[in-house]
PDB file of C-alpha atoms and ligand atoms in Angstrom:
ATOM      1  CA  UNK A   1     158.212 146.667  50.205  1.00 45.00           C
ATOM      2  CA  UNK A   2     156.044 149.693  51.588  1.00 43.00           C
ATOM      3  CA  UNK A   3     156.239 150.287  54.834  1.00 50.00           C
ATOM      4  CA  UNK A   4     152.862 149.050  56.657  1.00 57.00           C
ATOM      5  CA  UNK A   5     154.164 145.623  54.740  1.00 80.00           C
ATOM      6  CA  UNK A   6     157.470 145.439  56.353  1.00 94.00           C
ATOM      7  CA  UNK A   7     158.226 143.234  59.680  1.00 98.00           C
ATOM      8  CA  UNK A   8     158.515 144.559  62.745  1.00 98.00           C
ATOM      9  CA  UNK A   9     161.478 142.947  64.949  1.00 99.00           C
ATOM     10  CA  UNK A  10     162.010 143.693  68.679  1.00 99.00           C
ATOM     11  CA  UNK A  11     165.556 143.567  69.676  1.00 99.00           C
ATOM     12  CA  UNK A  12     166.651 143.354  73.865  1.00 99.00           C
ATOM     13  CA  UNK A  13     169.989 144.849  74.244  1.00 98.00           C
ATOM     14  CA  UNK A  14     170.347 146.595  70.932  1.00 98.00           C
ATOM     15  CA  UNK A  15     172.382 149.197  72.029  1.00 98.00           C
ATOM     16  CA  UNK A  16     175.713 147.328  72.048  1.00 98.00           C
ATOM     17  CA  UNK A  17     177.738 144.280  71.037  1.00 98.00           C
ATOM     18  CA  UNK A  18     175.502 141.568  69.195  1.00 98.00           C
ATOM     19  CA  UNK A  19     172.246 143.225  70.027  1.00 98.00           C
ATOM     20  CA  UNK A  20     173.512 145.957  67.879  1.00 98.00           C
ATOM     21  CA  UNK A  21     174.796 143.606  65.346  1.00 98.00           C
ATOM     22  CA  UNK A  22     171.503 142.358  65.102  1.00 99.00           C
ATOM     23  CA  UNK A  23     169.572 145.278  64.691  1.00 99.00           C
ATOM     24  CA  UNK A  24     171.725 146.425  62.021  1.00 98.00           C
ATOM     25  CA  UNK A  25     171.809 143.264  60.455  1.00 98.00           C
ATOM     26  CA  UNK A  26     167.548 142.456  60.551  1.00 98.00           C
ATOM     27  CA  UNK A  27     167.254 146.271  59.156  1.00 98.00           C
ATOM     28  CA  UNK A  28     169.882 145.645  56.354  1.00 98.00           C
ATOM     29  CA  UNK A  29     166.807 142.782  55.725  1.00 98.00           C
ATOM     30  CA  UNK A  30     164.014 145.269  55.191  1.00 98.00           C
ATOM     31  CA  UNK A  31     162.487 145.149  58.827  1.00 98.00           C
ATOM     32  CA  UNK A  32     161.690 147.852  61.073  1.00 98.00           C
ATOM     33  CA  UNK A  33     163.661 147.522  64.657  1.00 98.00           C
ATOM     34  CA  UNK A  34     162.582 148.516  68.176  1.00 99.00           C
ATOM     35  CA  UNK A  35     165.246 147.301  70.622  1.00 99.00           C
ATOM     36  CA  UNK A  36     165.549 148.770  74.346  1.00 98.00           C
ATOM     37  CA  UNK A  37     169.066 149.525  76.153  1.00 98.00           C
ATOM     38  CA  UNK A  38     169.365 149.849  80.102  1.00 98.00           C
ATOM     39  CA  UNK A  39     171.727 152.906  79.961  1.00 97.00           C
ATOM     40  CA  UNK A  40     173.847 153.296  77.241  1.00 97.00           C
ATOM     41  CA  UNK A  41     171.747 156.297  75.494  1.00 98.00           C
ATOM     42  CA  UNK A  42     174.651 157.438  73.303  1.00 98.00           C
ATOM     43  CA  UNK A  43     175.355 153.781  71.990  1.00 98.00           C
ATOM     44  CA  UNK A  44     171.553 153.532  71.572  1.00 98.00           C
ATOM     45  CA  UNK A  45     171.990 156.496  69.270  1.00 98.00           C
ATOM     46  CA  UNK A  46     174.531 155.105  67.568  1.00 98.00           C
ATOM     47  CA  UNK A  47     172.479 151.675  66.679  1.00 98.00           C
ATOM     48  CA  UNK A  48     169.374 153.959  65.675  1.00 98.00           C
ATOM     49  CA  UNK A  49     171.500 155.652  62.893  1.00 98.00           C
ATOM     50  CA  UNK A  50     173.112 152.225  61.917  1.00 98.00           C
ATOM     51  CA  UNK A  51     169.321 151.503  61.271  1.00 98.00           C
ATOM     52  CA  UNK A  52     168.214 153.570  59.689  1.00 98.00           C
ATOM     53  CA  UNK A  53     170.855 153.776  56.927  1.00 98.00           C
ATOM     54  CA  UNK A  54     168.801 150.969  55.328  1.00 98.00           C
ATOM     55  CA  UNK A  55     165.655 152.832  54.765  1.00 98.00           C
ATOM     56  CA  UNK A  56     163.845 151.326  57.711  1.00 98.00           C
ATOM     57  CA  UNK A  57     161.899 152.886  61.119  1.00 98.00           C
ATOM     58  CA  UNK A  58     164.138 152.430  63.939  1.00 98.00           C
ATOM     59  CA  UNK A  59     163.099 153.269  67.826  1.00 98.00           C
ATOM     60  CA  UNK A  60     165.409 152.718  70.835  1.00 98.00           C
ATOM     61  CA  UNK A  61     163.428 152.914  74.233  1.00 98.00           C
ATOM     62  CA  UNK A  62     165.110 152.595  77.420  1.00 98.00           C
ATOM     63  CA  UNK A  63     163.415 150.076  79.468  1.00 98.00           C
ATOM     64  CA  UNK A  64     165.119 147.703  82.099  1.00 98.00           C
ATOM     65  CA  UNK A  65     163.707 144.132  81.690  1.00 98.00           C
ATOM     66  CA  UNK A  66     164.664 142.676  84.508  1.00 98.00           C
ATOM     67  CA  UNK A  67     161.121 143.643  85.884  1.00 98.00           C
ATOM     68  CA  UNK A  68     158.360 142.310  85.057  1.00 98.00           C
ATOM     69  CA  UNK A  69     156.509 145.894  84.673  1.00 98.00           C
ATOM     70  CA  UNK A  70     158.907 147.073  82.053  1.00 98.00           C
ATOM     71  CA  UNK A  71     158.949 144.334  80.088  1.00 99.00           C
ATOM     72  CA  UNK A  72     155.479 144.406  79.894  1.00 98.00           C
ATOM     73  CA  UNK A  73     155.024 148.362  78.917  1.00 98.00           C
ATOM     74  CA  UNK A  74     158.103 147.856  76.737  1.00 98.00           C
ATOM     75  CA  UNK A  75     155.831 144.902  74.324  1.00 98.00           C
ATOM     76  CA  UNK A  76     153.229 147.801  74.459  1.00 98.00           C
ATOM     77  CA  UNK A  77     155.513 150.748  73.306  1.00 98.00           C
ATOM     78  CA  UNK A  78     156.893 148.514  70.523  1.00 98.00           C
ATOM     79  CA  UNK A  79     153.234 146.894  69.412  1.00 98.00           C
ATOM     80  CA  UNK A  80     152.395 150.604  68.982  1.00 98.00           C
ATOM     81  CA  UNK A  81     155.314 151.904  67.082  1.00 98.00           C
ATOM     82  CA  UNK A  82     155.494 149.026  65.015  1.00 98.00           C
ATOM     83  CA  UNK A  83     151.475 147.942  64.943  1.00 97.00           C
ATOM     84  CA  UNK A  84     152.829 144.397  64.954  1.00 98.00           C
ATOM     85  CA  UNK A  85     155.499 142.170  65.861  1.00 98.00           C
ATOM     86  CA  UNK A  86     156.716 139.717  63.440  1.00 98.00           C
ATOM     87  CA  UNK A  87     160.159 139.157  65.229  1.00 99.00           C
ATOM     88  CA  UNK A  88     161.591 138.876  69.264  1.00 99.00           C
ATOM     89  CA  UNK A  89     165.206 138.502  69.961  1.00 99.00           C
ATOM     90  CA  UNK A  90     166.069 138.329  73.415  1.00 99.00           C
ATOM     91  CA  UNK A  91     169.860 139.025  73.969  1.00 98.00           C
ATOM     92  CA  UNK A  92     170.068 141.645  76.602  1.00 98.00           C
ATOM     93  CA  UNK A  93     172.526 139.720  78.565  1.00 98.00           C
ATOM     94  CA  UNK A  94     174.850 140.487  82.076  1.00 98.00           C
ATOM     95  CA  UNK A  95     177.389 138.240  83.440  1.00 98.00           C
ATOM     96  CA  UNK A  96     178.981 138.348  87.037  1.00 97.00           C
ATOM     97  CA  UNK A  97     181.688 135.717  87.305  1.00 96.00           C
ATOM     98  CA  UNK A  98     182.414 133.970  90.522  1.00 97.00           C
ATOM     99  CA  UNK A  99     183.640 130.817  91.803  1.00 98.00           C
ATOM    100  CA  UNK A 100     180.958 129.418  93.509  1.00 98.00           C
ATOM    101  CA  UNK A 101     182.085 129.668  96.933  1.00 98.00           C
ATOM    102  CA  UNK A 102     182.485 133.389  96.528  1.00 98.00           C
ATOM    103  CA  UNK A 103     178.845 134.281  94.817  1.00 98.00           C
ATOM    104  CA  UNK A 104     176.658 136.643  96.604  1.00 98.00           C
ATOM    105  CA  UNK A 105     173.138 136.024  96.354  1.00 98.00           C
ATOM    106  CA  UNK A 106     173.105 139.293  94.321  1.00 98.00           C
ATOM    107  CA  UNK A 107     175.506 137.976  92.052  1.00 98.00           C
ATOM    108  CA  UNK A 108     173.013 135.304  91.322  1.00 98.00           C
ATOM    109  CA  UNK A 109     169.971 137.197  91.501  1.00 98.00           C
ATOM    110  CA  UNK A 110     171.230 139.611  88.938  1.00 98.00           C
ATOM    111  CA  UNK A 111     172.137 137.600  86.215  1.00 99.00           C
ATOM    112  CA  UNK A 112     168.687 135.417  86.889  1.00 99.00           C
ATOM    113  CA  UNK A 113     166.490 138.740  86.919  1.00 99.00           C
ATOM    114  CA  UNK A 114     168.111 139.726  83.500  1.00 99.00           C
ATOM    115  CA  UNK A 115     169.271 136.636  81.553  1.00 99.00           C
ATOM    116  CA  UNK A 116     166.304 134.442  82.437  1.00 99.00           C
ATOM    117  CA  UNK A 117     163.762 136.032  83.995  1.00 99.00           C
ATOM    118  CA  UNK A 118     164.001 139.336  81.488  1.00 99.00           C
ATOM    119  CA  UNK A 119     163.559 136.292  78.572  1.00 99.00           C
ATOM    120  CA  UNK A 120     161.020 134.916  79.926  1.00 99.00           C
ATOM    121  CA  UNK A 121     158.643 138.440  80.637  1.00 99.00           C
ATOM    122  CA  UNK A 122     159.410 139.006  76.866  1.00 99.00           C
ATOM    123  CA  UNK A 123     158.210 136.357  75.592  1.00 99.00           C
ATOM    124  CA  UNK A 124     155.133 135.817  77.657  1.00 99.00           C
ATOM    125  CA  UNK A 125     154.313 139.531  76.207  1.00 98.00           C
ATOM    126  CA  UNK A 126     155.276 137.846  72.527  1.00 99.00           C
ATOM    127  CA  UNK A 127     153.140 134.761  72.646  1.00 98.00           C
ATOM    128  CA  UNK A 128     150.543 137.179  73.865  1.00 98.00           C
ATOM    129  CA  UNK A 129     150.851 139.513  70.482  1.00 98.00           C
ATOM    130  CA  UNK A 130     152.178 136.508  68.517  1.00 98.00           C
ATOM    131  CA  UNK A 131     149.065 134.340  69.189  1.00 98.00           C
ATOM    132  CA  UNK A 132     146.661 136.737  68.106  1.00 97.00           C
ATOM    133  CA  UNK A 133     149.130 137.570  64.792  1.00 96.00           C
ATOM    134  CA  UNK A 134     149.187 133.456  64.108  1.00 96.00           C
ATOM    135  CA  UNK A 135     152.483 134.437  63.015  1.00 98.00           C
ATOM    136  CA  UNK A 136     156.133 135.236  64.482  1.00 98.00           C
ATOM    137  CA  UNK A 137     159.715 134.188  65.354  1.00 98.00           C
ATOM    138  CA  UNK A 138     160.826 134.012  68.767  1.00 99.00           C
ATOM    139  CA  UNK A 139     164.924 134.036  69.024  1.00 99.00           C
ATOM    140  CA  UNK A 140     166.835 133.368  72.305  1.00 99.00           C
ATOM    141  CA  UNK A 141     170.446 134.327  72.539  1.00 99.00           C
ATOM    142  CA  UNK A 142     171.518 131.544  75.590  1.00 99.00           C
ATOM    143  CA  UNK A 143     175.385 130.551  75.506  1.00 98.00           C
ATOM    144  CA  UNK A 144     177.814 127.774  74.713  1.00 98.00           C
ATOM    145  CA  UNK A 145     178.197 128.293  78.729  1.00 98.00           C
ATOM    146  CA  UNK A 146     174.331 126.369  78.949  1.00 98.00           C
ATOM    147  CA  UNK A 147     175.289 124.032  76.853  1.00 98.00           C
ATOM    148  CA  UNK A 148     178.495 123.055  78.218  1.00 98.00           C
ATOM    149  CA  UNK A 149     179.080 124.463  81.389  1.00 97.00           C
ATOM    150  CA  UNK A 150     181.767 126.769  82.300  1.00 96.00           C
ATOM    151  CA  UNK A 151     184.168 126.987  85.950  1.00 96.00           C
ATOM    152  CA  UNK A 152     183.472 130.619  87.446  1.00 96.00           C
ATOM    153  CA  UNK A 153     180.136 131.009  85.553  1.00 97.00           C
ATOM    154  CA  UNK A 154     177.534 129.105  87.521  1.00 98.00           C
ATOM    155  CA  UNK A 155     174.667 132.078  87.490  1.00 98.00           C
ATOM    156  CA  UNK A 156     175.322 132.360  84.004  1.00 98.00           C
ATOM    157  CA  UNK A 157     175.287 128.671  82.698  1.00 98.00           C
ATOM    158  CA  UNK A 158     172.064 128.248  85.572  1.00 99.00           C
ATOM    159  CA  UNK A 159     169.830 131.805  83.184  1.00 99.00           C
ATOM    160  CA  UNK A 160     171.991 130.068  79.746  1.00 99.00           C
ATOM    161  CA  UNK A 161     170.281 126.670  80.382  1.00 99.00           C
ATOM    162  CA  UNK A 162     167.026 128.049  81.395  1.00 99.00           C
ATOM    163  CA  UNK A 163     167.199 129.997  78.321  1.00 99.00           C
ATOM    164  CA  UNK A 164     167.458 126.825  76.297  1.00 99.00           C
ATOM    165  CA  UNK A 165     164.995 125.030  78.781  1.00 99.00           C
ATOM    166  CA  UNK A 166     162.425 127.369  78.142  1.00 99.00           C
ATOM    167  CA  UNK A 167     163.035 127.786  74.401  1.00 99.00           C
ATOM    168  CA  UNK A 168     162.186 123.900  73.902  1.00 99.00           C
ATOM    169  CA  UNK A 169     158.847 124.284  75.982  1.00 99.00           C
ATOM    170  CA  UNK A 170     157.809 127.657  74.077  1.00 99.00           C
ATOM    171  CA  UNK A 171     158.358 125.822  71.150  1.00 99.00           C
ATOM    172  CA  UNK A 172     156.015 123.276  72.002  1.00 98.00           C
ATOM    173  CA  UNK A 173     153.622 125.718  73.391  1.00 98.00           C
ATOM    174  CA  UNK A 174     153.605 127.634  70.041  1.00 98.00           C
ATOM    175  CA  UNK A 175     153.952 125.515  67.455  1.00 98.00           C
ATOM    176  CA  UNK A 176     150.307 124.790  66.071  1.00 98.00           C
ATOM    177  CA  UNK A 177     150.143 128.123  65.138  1.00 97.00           C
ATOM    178  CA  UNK A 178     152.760 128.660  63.517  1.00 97.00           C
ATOM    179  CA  UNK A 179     155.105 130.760  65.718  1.00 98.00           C
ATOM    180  CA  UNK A 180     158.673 128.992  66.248  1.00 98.00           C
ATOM    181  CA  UNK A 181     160.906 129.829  68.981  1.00 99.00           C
ATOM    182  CA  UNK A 182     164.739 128.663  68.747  1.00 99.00           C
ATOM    183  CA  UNK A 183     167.813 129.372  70.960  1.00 99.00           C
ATOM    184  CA  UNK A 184     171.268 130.693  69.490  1.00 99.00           C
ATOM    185  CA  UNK A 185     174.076 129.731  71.777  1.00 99.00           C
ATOM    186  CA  UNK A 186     177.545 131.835  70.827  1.00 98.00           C
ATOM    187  CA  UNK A 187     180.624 131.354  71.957  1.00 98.00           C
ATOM    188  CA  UNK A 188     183.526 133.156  72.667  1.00 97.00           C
ATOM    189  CA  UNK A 189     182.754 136.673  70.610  1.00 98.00           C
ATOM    190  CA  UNK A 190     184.015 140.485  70.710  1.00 96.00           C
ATOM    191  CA  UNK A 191     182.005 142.397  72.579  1.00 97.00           C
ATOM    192  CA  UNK A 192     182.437 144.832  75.547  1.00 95.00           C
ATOM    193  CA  UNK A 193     181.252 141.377  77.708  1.00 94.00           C
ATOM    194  CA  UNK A 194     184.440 139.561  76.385  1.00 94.00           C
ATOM    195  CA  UNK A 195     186.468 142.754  76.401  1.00 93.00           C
ATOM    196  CA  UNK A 196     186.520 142.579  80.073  1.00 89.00           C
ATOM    197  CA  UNK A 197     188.557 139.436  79.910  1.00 90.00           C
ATOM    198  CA  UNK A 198     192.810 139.428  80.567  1.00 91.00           C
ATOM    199  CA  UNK A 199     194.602 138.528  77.752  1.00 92.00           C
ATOM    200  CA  UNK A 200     195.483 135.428  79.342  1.00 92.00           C
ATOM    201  CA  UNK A 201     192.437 134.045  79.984  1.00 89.00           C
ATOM    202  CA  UNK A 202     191.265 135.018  76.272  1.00 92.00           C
ATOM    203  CA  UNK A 203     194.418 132.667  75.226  1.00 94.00           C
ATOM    204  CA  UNK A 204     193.171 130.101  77.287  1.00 91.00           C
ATOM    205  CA  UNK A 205     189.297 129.932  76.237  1.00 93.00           C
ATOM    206  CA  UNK A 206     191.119 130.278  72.599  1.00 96.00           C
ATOM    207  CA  UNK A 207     193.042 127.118  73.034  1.00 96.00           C
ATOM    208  CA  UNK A 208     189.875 125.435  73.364  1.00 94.00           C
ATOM    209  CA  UNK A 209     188.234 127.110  70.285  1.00 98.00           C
ATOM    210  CA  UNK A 210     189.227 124.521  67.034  1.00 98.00           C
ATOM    211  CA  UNK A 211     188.679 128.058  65.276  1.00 98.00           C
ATOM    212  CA  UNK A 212     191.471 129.148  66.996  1.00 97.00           C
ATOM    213  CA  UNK A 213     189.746 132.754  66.931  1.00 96.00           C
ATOM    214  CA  UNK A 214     187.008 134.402  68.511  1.00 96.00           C
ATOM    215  CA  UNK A 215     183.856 135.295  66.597  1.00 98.00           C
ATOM    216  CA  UNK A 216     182.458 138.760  65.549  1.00 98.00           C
ATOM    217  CA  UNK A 217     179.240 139.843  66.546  1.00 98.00           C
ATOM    218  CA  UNK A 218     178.112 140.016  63.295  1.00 98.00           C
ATOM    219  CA  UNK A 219     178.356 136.271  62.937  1.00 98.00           C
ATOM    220  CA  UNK A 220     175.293 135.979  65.688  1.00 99.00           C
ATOM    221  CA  UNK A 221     173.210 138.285  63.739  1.00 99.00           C
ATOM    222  CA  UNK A 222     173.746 136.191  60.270  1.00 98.00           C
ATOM    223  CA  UNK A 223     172.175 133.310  62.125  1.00 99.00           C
ATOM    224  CA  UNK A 224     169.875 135.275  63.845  1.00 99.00           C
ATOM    225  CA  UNK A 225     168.417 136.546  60.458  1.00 99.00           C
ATOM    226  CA  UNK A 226     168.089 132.843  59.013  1.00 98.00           C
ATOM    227  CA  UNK A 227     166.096 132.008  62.176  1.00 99.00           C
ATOM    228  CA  UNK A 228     164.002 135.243  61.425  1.00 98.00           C
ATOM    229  CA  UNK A 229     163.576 134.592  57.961  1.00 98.00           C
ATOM    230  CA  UNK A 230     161.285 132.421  55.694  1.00 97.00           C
ATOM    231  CA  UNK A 231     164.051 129.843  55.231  1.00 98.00           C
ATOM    232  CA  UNK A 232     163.882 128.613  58.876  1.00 98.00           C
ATOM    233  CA  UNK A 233     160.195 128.056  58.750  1.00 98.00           C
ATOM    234  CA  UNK A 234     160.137 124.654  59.697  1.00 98.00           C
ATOM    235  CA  UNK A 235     162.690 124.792  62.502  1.00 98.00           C
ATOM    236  CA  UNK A 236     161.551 125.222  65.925  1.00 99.00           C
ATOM    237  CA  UNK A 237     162.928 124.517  69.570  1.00 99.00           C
ATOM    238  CA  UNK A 238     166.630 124.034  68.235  1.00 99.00           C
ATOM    239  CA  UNK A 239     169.687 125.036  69.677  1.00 98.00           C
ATOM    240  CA  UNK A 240     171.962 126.100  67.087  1.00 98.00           C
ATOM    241  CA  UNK A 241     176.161 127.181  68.569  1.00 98.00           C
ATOM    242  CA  UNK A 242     178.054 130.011  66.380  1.00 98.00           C
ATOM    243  CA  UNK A 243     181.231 129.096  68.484  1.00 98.00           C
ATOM    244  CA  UNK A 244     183.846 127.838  66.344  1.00 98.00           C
ATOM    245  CA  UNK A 245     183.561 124.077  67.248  1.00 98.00           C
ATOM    246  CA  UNK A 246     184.048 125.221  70.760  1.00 97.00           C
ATOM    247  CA  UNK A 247     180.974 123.176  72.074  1.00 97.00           C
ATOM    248  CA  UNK A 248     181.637 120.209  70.018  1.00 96.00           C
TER     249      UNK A 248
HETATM  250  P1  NAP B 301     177.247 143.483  75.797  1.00 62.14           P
HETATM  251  O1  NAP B 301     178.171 143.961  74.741  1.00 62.14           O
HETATM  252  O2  NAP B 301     177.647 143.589  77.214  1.00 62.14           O
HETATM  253  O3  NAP B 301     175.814 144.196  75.580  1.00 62.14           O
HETATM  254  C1  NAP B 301     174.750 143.864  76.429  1.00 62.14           C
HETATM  255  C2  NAP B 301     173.494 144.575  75.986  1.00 62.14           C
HETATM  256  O4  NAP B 301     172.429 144.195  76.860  1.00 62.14           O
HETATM  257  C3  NAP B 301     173.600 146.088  76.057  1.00 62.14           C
HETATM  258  O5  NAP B 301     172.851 146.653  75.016  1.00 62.14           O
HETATM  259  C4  NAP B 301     172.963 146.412  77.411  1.00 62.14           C
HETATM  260  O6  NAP B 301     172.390 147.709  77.488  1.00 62.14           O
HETATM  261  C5  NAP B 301     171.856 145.365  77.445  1.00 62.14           C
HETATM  262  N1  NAP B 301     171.387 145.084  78.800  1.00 62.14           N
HETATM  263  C6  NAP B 301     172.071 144.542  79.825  1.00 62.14           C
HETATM  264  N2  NAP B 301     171.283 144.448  80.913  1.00 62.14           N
HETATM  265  C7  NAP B 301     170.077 144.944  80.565  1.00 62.14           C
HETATM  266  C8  NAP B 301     168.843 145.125  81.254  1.00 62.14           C
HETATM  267  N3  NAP B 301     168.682 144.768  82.532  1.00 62.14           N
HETATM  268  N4  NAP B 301     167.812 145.673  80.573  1.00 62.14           N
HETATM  269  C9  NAP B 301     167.950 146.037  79.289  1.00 62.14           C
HETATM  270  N5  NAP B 301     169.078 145.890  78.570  1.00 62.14           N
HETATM  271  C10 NAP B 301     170.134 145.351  79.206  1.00 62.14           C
HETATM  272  O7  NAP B 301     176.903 141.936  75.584  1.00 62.14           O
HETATM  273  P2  NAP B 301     177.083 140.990  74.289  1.00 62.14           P
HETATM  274  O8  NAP B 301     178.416 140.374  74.373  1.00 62.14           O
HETATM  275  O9  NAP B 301     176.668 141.700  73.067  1.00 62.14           O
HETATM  276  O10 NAP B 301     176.028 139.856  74.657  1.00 62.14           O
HETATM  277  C11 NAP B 301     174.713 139.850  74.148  1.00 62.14           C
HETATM  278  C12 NAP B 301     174.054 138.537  74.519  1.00 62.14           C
HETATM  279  O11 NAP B 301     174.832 137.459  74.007  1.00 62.14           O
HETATM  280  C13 NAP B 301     173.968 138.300  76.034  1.00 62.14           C
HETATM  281  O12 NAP B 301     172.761 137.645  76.351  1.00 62.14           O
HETATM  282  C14 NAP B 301     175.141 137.393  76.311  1.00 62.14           C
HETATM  283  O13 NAP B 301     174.953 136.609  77.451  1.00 62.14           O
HETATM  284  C15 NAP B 301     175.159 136.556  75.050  1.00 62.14           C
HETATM  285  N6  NAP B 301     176.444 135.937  74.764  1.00 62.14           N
HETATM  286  C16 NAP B 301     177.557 136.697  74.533  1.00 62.14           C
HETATM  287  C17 NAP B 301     178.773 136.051  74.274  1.00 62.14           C
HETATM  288  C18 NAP B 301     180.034 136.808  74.005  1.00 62.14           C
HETATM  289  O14 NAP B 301     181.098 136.152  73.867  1.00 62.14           O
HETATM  290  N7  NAP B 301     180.028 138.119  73.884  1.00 62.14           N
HETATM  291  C19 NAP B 301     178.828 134.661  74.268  1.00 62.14           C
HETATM  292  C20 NAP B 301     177.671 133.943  74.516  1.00 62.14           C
HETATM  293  C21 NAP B 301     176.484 134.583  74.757  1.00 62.14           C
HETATM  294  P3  NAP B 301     173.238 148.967  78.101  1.00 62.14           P
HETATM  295  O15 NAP B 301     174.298 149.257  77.082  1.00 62.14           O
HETATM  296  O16 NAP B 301     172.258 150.045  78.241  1.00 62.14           O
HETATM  297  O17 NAP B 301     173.802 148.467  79.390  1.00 62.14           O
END
């Protein structure tokens, strides 16, 4: 495909973990990838070459979208690079586990600003582009945790659900034209977020996996490039798990 043909996709969180995954995996597709980090600048690097081993344009851009401001100059930066946007996956993620009686308001705050709040800037910019394009996919990465709740996680499962919450009405929003917006909600996969976790609580949050393993990153981004894809057409405002039966 020459180049002015191929899709542009704009990745949150690419510099790590699934983000990354994703990136590598929607360039292995043919598209061009602008994703944004907060401040891991050598992992960023590291994603940009993993890009652009398949041939494609690749940009990382540092950009924070927990504010409103930056998420807006970050849709500009990437509508410029790319001159369009066929694709938005919004995965930059944070979690600060608490029980409930111990959360700070900052705690909360946080993991609203980024997990809910950074979605939601994003895709207003999107629609915005998206509208005018009569054309794109809108992908949220939400959590088994907003679909089923988890003990210690209550600012996560509250920006998780809201994720889903506002995929369904985005959906609605953008349908007659086109544009379909669907939530991925992962389990329990590697990443430096799951890293964190002591080996006994992994065993645990395994023994209520059916899998009986955790996932690999890369197992997001195979979903994620069905939803981006021609073959998902039709399917808008769902809520699809990659979690090992977990949330059955
Ligand atoms: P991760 O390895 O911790 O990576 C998080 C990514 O998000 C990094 O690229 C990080 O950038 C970026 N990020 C965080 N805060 C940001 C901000 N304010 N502005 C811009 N970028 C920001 O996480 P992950 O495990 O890959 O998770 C990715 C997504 O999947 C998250 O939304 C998470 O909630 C969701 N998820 C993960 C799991 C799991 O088991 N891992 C399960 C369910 C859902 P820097 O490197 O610059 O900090």
């Amino acid at each position: 495909m020459s180049v002015d043909k191929r899709k542009v996709a704009l990745v949150t969180g690419g510099s790590r973990g699934i983000g990354r995954a994703v990136c590598e995996r929607l360039a292995a597709e043919g598209m061009d990838i602008i994703f944004n980090y907060n401040n891991g600048e050598q992992a960023a690097e590291e994603t940009l070459a993993l890009c652009k081993k398949h041939g494609v344009n690749a940009f990382g851009i540092k950009a924070d979208i927990s504010g409103s401001e930056a998420c807006s100059r970050l849709a500009a930066q990437a509508l410029e690079l790319g001159g369009r946007l066929d694709v938005l996956v919004n995965n930059a993620g944070i979690t600060r586990d608490g029980l409930i009686i111990r959360m700070s308001d900052e705690d909360l705050n946080a993991v609203i600003d980024t997990n809910l709040k950074g979605a939601f800037y994003m895709m207003r910019e999107a629609s915005k582009i998206m509208l005018k394009q009569k054309s794109g996919r809108i992908i949220n990465i939400s959590s088994v945790v907003g679909v089923i709740g988890n003990a210690g996680q209550v600012n996560y499962a509250a920006s998780k659900a809201g994720v889903i919450g506002m995929t369904k009405s985005l959906a609605r929003e953008l349908a007659s034209r086109k544009i379909t917006v669907n939530a991925v909600a992962p389990g329990m996969i590697e990443t430096d977020m799951t890293g964190c976790l002591s080996e006994a609580a992994k065993a645990k949050i395994l023994d209520s996996i059916p899998f009986k393993e955790m996932g690999c990153a890369a197992d997001v981004a195979g979903l994620v490039a069905f939803l981006a894809g021609e073959d998902s057409r039709y399917i808008t405002g769902q809520v699809i798990c990659v979690d090992g039966g977990m949330a059955i």
